[in-house]
mmCIF file of N, CA and C in Angstrom:
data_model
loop_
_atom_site.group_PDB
_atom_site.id
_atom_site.type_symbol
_atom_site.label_atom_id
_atom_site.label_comp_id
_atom_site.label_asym_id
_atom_site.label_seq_id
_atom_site.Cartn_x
_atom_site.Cartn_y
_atom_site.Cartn_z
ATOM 1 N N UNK A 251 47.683 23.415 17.793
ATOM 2 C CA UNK A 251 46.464 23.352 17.009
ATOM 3 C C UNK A 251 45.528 22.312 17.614
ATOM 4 N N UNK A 252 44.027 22.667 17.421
ATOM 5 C CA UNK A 252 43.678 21.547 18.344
ATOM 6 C C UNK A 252 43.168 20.652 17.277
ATOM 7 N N UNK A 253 42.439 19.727 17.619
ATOM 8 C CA UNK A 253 41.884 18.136 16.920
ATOM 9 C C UNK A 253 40.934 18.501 16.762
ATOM 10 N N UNK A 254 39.953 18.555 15.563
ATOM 11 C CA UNK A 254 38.884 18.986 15.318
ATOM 12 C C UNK A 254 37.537 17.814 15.905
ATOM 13 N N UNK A 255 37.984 16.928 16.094
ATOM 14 C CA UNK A 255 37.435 15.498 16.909
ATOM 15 C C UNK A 255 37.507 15.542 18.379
ATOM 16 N N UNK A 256 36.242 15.907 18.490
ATOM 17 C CA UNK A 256 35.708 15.875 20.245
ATOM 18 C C UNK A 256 36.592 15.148 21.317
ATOM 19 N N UNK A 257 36.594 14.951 22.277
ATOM 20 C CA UNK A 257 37.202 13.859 22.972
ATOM 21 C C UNK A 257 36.551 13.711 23.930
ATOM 22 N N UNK A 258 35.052 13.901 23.784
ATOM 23 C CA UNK A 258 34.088 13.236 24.811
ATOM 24 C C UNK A 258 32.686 13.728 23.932
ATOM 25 N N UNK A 259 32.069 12.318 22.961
ATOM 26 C CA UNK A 259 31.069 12.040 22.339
ATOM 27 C C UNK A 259 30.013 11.344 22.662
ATOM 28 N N UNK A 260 28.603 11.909 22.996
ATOM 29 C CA UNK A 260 27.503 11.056 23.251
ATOM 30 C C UNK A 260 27.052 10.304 22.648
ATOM 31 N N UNK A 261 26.964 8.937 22.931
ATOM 32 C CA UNK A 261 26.768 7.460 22.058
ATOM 33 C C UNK A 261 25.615 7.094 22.270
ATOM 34 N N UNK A 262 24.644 6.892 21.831
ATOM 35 C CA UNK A 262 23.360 6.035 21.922
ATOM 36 C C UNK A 262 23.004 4.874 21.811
ATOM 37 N N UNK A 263 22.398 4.055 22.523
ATOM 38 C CA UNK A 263 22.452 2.553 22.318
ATOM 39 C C UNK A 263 20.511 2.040 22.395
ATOM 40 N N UNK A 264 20.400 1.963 21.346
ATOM 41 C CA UNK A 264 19.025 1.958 20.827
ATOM 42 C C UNK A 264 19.096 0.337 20.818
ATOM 43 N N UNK A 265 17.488 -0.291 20.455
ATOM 44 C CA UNK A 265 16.737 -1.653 20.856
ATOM 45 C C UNK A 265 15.980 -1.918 19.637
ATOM 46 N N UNK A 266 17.105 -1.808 18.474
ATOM 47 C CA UNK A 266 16.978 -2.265 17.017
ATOM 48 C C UNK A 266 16.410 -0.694 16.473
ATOM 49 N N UNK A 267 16.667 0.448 16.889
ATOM 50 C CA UNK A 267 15.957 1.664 16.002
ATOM 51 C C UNK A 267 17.095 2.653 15.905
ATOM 52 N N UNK A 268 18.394 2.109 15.592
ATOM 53 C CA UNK A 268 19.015 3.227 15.410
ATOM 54 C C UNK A 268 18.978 3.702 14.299
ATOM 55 N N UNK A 269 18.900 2.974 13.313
ATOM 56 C CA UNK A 269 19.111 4.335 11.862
ATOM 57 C C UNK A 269 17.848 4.772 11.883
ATOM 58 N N UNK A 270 16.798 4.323 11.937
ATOM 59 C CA UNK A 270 15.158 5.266 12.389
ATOM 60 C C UNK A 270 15.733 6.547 12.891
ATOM 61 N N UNK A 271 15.972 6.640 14.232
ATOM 62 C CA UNK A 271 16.517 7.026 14.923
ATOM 63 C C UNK A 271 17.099 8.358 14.674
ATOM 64 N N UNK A 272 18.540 8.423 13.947
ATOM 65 C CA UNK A 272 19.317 8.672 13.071
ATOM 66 C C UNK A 272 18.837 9.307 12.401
ATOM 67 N N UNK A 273 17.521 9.333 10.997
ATOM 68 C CA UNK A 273 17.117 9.726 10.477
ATOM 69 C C UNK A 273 15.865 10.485 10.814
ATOM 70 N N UNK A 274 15.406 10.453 11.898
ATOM 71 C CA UNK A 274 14.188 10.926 12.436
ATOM 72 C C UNK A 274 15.177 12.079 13.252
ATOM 73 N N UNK A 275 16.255 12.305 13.874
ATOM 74 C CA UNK A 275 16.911 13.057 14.423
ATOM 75 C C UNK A 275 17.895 14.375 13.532
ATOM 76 N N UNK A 276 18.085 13.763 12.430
ATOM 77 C CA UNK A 276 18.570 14.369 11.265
ATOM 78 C C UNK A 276 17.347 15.324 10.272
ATOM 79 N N UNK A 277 16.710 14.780 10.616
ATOM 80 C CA UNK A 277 15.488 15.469 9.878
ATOM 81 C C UNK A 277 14.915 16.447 10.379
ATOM 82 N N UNK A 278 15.045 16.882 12.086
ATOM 83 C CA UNK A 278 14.404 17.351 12.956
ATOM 84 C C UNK A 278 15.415 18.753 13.185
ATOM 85 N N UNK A 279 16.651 18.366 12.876
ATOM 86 C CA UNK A 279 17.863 19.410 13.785
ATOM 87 C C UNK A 279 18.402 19.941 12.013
ATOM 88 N N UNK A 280 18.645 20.692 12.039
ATOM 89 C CA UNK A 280 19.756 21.362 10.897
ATOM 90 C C UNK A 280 20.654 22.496 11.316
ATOM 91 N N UNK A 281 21.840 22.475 10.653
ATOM 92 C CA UNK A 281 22.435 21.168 9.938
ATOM 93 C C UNK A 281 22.243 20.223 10.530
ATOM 94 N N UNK A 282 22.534 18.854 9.964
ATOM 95 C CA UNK A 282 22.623 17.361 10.389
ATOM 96 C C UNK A 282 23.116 16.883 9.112
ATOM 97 N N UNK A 283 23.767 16.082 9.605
ATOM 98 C CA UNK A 283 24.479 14.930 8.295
ATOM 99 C C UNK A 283 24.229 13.639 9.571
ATOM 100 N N UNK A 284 24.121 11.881 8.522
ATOM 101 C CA UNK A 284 24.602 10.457 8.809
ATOM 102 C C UNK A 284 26.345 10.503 8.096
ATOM 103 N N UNK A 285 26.879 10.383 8.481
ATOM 104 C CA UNK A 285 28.265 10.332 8.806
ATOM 105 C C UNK A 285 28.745 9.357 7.892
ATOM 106 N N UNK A 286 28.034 7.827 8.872
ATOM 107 C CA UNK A 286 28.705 6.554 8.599
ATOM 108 C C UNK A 286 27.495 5.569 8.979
ATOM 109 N N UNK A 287 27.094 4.561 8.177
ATOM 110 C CA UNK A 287 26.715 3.827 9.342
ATOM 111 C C UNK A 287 27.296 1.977 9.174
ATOM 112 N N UNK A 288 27.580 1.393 9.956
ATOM 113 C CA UNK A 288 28.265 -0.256 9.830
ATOM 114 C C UNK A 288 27.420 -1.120 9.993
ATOM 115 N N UNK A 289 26.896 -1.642 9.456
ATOM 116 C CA UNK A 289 25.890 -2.542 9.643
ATOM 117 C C UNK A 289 26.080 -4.343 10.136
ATOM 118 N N UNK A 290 25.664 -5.087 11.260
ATOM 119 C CA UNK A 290 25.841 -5.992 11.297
ATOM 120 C C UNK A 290 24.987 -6.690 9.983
ATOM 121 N N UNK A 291 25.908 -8.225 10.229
ATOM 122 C CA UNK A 291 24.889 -9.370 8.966
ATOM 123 C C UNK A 291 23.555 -9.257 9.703
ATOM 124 N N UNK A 292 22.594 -9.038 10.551
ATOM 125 C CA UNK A 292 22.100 -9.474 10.560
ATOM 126 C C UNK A 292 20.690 -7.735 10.156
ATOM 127 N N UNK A 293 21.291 -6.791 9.691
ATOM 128 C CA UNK A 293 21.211 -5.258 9.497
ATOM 129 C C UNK A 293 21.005 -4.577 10.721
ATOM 130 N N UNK A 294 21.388 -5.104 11.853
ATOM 131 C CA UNK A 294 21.460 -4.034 12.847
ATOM 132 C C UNK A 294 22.445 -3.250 12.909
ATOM 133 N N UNK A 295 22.945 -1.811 13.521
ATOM 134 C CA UNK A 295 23.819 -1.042 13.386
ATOM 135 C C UNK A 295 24.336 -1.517 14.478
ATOM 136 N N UNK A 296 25.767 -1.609 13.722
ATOM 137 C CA UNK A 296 27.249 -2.241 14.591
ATOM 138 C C UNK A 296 27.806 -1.028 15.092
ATOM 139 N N UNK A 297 27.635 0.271 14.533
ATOM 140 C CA UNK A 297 28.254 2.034 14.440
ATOM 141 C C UNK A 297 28.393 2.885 13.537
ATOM 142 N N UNK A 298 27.468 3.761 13.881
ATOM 143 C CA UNK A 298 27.159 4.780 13.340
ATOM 144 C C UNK A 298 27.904 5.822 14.223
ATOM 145 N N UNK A 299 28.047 6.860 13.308
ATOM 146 C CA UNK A 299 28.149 8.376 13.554
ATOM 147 C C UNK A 299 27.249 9.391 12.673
ATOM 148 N N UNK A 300 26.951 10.596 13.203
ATOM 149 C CA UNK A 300 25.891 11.541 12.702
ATOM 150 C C UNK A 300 26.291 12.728 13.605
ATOM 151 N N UNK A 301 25.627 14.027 12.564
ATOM 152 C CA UNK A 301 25.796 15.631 13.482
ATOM 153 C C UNK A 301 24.742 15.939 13.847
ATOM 154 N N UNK A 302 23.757 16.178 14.938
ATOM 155 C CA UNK A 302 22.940 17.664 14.916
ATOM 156 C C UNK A 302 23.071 18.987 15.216
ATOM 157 N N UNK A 303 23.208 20.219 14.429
ATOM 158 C CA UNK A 303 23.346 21.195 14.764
ATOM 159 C C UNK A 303 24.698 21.219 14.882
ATOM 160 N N UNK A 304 25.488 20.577 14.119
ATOM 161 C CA UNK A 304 27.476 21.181 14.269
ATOM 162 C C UNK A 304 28.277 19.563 15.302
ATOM 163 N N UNK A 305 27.228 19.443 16.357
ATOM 164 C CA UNK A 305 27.589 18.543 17.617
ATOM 165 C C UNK A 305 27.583 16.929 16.710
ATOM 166 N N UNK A 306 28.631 16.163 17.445
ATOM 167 C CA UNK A 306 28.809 14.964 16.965
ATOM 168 C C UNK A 306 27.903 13.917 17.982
ATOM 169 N N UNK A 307 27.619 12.705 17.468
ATOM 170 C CA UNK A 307 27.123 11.607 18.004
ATOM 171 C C UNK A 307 27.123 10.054 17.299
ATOM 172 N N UNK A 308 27.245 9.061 17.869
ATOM 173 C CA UNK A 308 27.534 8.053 17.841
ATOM 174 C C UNK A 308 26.277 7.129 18.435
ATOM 175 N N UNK A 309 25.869 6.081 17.948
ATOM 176 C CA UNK A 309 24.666 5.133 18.037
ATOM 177 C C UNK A 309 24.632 3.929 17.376
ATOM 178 N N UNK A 310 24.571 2.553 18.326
ATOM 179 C CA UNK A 310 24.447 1.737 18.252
ATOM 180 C C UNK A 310 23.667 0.863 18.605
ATOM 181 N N UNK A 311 23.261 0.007 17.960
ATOM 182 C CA UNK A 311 21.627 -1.167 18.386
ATOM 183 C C UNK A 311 22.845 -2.080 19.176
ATOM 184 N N UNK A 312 21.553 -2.228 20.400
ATOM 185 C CA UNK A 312 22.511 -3.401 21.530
ATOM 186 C C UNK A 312 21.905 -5.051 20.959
ATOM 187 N N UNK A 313 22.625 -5.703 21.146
ATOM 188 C CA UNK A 313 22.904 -6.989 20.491
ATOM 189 C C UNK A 313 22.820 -7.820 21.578
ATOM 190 N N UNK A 314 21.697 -7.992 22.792
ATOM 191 C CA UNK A 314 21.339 -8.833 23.962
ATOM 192 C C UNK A 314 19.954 -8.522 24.207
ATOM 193 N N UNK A 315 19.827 -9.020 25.035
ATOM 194 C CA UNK A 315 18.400 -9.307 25.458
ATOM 195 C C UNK A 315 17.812 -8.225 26.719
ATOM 196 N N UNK A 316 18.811 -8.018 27.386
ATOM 197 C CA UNK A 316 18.876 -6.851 28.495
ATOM 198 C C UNK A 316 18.515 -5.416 28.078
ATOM 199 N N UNK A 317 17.302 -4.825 28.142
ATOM 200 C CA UNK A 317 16.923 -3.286 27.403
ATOM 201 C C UNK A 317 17.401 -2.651 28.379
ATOM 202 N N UNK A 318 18.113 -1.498 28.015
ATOM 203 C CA UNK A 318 19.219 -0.677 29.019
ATOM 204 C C UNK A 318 17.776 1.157 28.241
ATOM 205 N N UNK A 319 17.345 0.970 28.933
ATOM 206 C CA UNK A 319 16.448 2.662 28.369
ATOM 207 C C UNK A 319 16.865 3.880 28.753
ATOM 208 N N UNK A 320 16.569 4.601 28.169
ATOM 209 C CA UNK A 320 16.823 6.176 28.502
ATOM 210 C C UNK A 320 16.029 6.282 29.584
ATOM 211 N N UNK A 321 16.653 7.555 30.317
ATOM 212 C CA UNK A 321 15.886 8.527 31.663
ATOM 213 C C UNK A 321 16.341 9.780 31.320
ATOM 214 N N UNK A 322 15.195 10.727 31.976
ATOM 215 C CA UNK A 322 15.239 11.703 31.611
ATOM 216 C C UNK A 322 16.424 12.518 33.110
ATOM 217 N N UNK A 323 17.144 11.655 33.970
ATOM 218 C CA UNK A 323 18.194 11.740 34.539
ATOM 219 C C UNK A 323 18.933 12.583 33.343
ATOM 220 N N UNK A 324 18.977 12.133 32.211
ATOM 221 C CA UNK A 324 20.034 12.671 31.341
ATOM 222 C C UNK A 324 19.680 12.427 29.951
ATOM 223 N N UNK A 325 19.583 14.149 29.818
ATOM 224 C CA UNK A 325 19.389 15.118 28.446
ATOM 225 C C UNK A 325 19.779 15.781 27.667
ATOM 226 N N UNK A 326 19.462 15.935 26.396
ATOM 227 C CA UNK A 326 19.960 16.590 25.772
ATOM 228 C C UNK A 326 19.617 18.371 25.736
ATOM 229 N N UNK A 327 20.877 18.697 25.883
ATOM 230 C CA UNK A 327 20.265 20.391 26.074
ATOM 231 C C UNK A 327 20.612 21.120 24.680
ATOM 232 N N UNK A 328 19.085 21.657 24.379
ATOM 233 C CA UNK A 328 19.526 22.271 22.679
ATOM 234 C C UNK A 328 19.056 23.266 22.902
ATOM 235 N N UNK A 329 20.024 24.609 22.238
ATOM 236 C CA UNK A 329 19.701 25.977 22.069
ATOM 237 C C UNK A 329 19.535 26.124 20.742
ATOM 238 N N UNK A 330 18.018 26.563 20.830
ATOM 239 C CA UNK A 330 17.617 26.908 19.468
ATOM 240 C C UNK A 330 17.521 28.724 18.905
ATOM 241 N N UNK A 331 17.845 28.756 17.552
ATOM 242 C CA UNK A 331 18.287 29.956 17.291
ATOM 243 C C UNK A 331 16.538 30.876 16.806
ATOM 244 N N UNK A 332 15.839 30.300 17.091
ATOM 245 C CA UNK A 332 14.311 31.459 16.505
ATOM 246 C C UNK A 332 13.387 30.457 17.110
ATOM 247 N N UNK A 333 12.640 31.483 17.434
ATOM 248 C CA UNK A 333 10.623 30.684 18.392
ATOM 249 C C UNK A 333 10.469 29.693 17.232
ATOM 250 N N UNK A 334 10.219 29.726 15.856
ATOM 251 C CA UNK A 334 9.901 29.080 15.108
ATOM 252 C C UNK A 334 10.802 27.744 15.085
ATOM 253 N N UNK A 335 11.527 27.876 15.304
ATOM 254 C CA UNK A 335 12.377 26.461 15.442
ATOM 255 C C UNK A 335 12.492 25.939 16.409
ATOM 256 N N UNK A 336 12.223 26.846 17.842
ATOM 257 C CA UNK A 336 12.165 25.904 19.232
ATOM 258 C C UNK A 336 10.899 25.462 19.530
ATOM 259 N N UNK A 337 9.476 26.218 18.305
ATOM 260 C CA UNK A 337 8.203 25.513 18.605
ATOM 261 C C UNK A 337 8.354 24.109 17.436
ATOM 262 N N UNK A 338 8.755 24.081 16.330
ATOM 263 C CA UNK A 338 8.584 23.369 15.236
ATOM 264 C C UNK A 338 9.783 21.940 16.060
ATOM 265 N N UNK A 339 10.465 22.026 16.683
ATOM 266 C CA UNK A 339 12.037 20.806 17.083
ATOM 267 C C UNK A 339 10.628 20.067 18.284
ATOM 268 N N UNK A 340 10.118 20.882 19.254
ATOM 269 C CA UNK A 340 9.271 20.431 20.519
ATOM 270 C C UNK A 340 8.329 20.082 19.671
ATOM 271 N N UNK A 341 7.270 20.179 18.656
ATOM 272 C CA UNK A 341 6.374 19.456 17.816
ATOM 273 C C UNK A 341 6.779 18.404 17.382
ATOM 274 N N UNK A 342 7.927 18.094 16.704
ATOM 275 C CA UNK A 342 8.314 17.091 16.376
ATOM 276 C C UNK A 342 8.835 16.130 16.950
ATOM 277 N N UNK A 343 9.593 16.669 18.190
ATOM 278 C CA UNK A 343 10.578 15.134 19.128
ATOM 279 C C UNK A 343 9.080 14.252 19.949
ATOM 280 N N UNK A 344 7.761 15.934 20.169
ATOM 281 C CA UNK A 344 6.558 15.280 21.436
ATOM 282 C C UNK A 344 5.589 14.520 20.792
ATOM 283 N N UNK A 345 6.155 14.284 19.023
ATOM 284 C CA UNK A 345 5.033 13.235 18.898
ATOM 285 C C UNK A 345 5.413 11.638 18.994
ATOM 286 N N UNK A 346 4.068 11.279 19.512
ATOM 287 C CA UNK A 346 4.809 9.751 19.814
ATOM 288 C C UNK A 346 5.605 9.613 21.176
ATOM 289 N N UNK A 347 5.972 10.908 21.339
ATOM 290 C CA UNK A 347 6.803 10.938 22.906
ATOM 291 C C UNK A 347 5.804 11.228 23.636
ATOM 292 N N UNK A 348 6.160 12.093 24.760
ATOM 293 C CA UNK A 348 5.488 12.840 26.347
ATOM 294 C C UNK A 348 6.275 14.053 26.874
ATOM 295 N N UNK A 349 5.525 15.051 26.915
ATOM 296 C CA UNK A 349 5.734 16.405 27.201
ATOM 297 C C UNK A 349 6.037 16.243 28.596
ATOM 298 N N UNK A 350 7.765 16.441 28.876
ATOM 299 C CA UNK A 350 7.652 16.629 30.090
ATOM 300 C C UNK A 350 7.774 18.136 31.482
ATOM 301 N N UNK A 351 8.024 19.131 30.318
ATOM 302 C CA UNK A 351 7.691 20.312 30.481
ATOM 303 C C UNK A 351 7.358 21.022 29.353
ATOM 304 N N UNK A 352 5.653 21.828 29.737
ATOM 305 C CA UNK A 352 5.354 22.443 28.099
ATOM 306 C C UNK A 352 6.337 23.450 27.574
ATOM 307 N N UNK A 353 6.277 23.909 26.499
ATOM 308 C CA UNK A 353 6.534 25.065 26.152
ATOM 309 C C UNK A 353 6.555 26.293 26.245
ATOM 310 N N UNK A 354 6.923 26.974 27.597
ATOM 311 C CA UNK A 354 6.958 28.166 28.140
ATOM 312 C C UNK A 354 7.612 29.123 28.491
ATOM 313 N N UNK A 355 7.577 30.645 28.457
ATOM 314 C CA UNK A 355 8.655 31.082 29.230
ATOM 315 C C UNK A 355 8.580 31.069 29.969
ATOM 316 N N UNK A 356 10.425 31.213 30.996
ATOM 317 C CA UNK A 356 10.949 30.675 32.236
ATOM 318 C C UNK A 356 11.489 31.978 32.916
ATOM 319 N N UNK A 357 11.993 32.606 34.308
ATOM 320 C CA UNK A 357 12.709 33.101 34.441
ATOM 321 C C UNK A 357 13.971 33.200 33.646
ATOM 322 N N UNK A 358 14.456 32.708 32.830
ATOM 323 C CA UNK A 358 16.232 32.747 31.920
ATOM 324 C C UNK A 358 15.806 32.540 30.452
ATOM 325 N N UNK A 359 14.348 32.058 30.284
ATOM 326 C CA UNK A 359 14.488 31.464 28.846
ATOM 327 C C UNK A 359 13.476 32.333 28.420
ATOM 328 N N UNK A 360 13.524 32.930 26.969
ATOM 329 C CA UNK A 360 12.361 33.708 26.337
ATOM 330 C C UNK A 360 11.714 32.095 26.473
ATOM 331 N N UNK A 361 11.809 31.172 25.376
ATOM 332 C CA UNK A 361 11.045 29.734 25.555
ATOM 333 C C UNK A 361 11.814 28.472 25.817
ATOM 334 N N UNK A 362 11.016 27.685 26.597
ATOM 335 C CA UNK A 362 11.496 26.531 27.578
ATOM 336 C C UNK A 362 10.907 25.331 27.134
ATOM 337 N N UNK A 363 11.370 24.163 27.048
ATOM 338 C CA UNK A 363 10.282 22.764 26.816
ATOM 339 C C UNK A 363 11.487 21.834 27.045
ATOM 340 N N UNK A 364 10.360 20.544 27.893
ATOM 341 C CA UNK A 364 11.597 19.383 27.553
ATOM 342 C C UNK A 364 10.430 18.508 27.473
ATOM 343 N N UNK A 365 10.893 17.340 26.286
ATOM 344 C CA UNK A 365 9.830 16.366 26.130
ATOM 345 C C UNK A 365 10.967 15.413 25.709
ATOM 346 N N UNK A 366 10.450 13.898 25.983
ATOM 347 C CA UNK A 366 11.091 12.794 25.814
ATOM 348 C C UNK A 366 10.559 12.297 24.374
ATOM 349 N N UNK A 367 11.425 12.196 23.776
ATOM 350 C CA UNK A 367 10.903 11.417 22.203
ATOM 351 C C UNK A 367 10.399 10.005 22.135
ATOM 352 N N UNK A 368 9.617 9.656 20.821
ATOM 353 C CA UNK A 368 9.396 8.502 20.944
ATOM 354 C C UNK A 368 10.601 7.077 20.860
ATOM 355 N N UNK A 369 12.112 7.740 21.299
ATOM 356 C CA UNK A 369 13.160 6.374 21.219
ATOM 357 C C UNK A 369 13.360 6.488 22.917
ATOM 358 N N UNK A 370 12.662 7.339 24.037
ATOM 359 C CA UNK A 370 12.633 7.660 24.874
ATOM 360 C C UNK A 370 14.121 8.540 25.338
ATOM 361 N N UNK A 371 14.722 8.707 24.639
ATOM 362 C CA UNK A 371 15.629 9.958 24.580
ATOM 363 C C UNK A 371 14.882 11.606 25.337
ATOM 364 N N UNK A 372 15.433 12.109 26.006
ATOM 365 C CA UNK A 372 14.830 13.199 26.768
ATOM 366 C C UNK A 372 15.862 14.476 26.016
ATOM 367 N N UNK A 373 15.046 15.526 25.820
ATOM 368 C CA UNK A 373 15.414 16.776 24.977
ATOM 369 C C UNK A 373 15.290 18.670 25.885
ATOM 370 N N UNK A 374 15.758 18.774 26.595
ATOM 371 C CA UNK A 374 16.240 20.230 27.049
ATOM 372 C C UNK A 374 15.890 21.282 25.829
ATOM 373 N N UNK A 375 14.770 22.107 25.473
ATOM 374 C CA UNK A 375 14.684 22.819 24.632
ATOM 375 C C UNK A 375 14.872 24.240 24.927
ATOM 376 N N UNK A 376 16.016 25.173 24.437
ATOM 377 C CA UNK A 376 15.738 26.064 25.318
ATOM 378 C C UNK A 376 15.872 27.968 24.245
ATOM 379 N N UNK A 377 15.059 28.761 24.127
ATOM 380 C CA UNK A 377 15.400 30.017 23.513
ATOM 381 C C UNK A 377 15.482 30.929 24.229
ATOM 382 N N UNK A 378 16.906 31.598 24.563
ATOM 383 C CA UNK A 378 17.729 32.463 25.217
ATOM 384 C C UNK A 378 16.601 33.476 25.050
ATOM 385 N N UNK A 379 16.503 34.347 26.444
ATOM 386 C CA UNK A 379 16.174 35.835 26.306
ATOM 387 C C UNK A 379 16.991 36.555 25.443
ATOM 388 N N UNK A 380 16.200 37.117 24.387
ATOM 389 C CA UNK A 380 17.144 38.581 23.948
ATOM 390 C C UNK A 380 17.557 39.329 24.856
#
C-alpha cells in the first residue's frame, strides 16, 4: 500500500510573506486548503503546510538577513482544467507580478502563459489541446 504523503515536497522560503502568500495562493487555485501553520514568537512562520489543486507544499519565512529569491530557472507547472480558469489563475498570479510569456496558443497547448507573481515565484500555465 503506498503512503499517501509525498516523498518529495516543494518548500518555499519567503522574506516575512508567507501566510500572505499562503492565502493569496489558496485563494487563486481550488481546491486548496492551509493545512497548518507554526508561528515563531516573533509571528513569522516557523512551518507551514498547504494544498493547491490536490498537490502538497510547505513554506517558511527565512529568519536572516541574506534574501535567497526566486528565478524563473524554476517553476511551477499547472494544468488547468477550462480557458476560464487558465485565463482567471494568469489574471490573478500577473498582478503585481510580470508576464513572462502572454497568454497564447502554442504548438502542444490549446493555452499557454507563464508569469512570475508578486512573491516572485514563477508559474507554468498550461491548457492541454483537446
Amino acid at each position: 500500500m503506498q503512503n499517501s504523503h509525498p516523498k518529495i515536497t516543494t518548500f518555499f522560503m519567503f522574506s516575512g510573506q508567507a501566510e500572505e502568500a499562503m492565502q493569496f495562493y489558496t485563494s487563486v487555485f481550488k481546491p486548496s486548503d492551509i493545512i497548518s501553520v507554526l508561528h515563531q514568537e516573533n509571528g513569522a512562520v516557523l512551518h507551514a503546510v498547504f494544498t493547491l489543486k490536490g498537490q502538497t507544499f510547505m513554506a517558511i519565512d527565512q529568519n536572516h538577513q541574506n534574501k535567497h529569491p526566486f528565478t524563473p530557472a524554476l517553476s511551477l507547472f499547472v494544468t488547468c482544467d477550462s480557458e476560464v480558469e487558465i485565463h482567471r489563475v494568469f489574471d490573478q498570479l500577473s498582478q503585481e507580478g510580470r508576464i513572462l510569456m502572454p497568454l497564447e496558443a502554442s504548438p502542444v497547448s490549446q493555452q499557454f502563459g507563464w508569469v512570475e507573481d508578486k512573491y516572485g515565484v514563477s508559474w507554468q500555465l498550461n491548457l492541454a489541446k483537446s
